[in-house]
Amino acid sequence: MLLLPSLFTPPPSDYAVVGSDSGRIVILDYDPRISSFVKVHQETFGKSGTRRIVPGQYLATDPKGRAVMIAAMEKSKLVYILNRDAAANLTISSPLEAHRNSSIVHHIVGVDVGFENPMFAALEVDYAESDQDPTGEAAKNAGKVRLGVIFFGSCIL
């Protein structure tokens, strides 16, 4: 008799992560029996409406699906670590803050680091000097984009 492991273990599933201007991030799973998405988890992280310092504008996952970063246009970034419990149900951590003052975010992305801890990269413009310069000369030079790498602790998935 040949036992196939796939008959006794649940098949792996992909999840959809949705961020919205309501100040929430929702993780959805597709249920083929009802041909619909089912809400697995919902986390509130900010006020509703589009604001420049409330995360929700940018959303990225690491390539292995172990963490999700959600960022605002200015300053604020939150990371949620995704794990599985003993019953193989998806769990989500409390948000980890990765804020950087005086920066405008252009894009975020998950970095492929194999099985190392999740890492994200953010393209940002630092405007700290232009806020403090009354001549306006620093504002002309503020267009220099920097790459910020954000590293997070261990995850098990």
C-alpha positions in Angstrom: 0.0 0.0 0.0 1.4 3.4 -1.0 0.5 6.4 1.2 0.6 9.8 -0.4 1.3 12.6 2.0 -0.8 15.0 0.0 -3.9 13.0 0.9 -3.5 13.5 4.6 -2.0 17.0 4.8 -3.9 20.1 3.8 -2.7 21.4 0.4 -0.6 24.6 0.6 -2.6 27.7 0.0 -1.8 31.2 -1.3 -3.2 34.2 0.5 -4.2 37.6 -0.9 -3.1 40.6 1.3 -5.3 43.7 0.8 -4.6 47.1 2.2 -7.2 49.9 1.9 -7.8 53.5 2.8 -10.0 52.3 5.7 -6.9 51.8 7.8 -7.0 48.1 7.7 -5.0 45.2 6.2 -6.9 42.0 5.4 -5.6 38.6 4.6 -7.9 36.6 2.3 -8.0 32.9 1.3 -9.8 31.6 -1.8 -12.4 28.9 -1.0 -13.2 27.0 -4.3 -16.3 25.4 -2.7 -18.1 28.8 -2.6 -16.0 30.5 -5.3 -15.3 33.4 -3.0 -12.6 34.9 -0.8 -12.8 34.2 2.9 -11.3 36.6 5.4 -8.6 34.9 7.4 -7.4 37.9 9.4 -8.1 41.6 9.7 -5.8 44.1 11.4 -6.5 47.8 12.0 -3.4 50.0 11.8 -4.6 53.6 11.3 -7.4 56.1 10.8 -9.6 55.8 7.8 -9.1 58.0 4.8 -6.0 58.7 2.7 -3.4 60.5 4.8 0.2 60.9 4.0 1.5 59.5 7.3 -1.0 56.6 7.7 0.4 53.4 6.2 -1.6 51.9 3.3 -0.1 53.5 0.2 2.5 50.8 -0.3 2.3 47.1 0.3 5.1 44.5 -0.1 5.7 40.9 1.0 9.0 39.1 1.3 9.4 36.4 -1.4 8.8 33.5 1.0 5.6 35.0 2.3 6.8 35.3 5.9 6.3 39.0 6.4 4.2 41.9 5.0 5.3 45.5 5.0 2.8 48.4 4.7 4.0 51.9 4.3 2.8 55.5 4.0 3.9 58.1 1.6 5.8 59.8 4.4 7.6 58.4 7.4 5.5 55.5 8.6 6.2 51.8 7.9 4.7 48.7 9.6 5.8 45.1 9.3 3.6 42.1 10.2 5.3 38.8 10.7 3.2 35.8 9.4 3.5 32.4 11.1 1.5 29.2 11.4 0.2 27.7 14.7 0.2 24.0 15.6 -3.0 23.5 13.6 -1.4 25.1 10.5 -3.6 28.2 10.8 -2.2 31.5 9.7 -1.3 33.8 12.5 -0.2 37.4 12.3 2.0 39.3 14.8 1.5 42.7 16.2 3.0 45.4 13.9 6.7 46.2 14.1 7.5 49.8 13.5 10.1 50.8 10.9 9.5 54.5 10.8 12.1 57.0 9.5 11.5 60.7 10.2 11.8 63.3 7.4 11.5 60.9 4.5 9.2 60.5 1.6 8.8 56.9 0.4 8.7 56.2 -3.3 8.6 52.4 -3.3 9.1 49.4 -1.0 9.9 45.8 -2.0 10.7 42.5 -0.2 14.3 41.4 -0.7 15.0 37.7 -1.6 17.4 36.5 1.1 16.6 32.8 0.9 15.9 31.4 4.3 17.5 34.3 6.3 15.3 36.7 8.2 12.9 38.7 6.1 14.3 42.0 4.7 12.7 44.9 2.9 14.1 47.8 0.9 12.6 51.2 0.6 13.4 54.0 -1.9 13.2 57.2 0.1 14.0 60.9 -0.2 15.3 62.6 3.0 14.0 66.2 3.4 15.3 66.9 6.9 17.8 69.5 5.7 15.4 71.3 3.5 13.0 71.8 6.4 15.7 73.6 8.4 17.2 75.7 5.5 15.6 79.1 5.2 17.5 79.9 1.9 15.8 77.0 0.0 19.2 75.7 -1.3 18.8 72.4 0.5 15.3 71.9 -1.1 17.0 72.0 -4.5 19.3 69.2 -3.5 16.7 67.1 -1.7 16.0 65.0 -4.9 18.7 62.5 -4.0 17.1 59.1 -3.4 18.5 56.8 -0.8 18.0 53.1 -0.4 17.0 52.1 3.1 17.2 48.4 4.0 15.0 47.2 6.8 15.8 43.9 8.5 13.5 42.0 10.8 13.9 39.1 13.3 13.2 35.5 12.9 10.0 34.0 11.5 8.8 30.4 11.2 6.6 29.5 8.3 
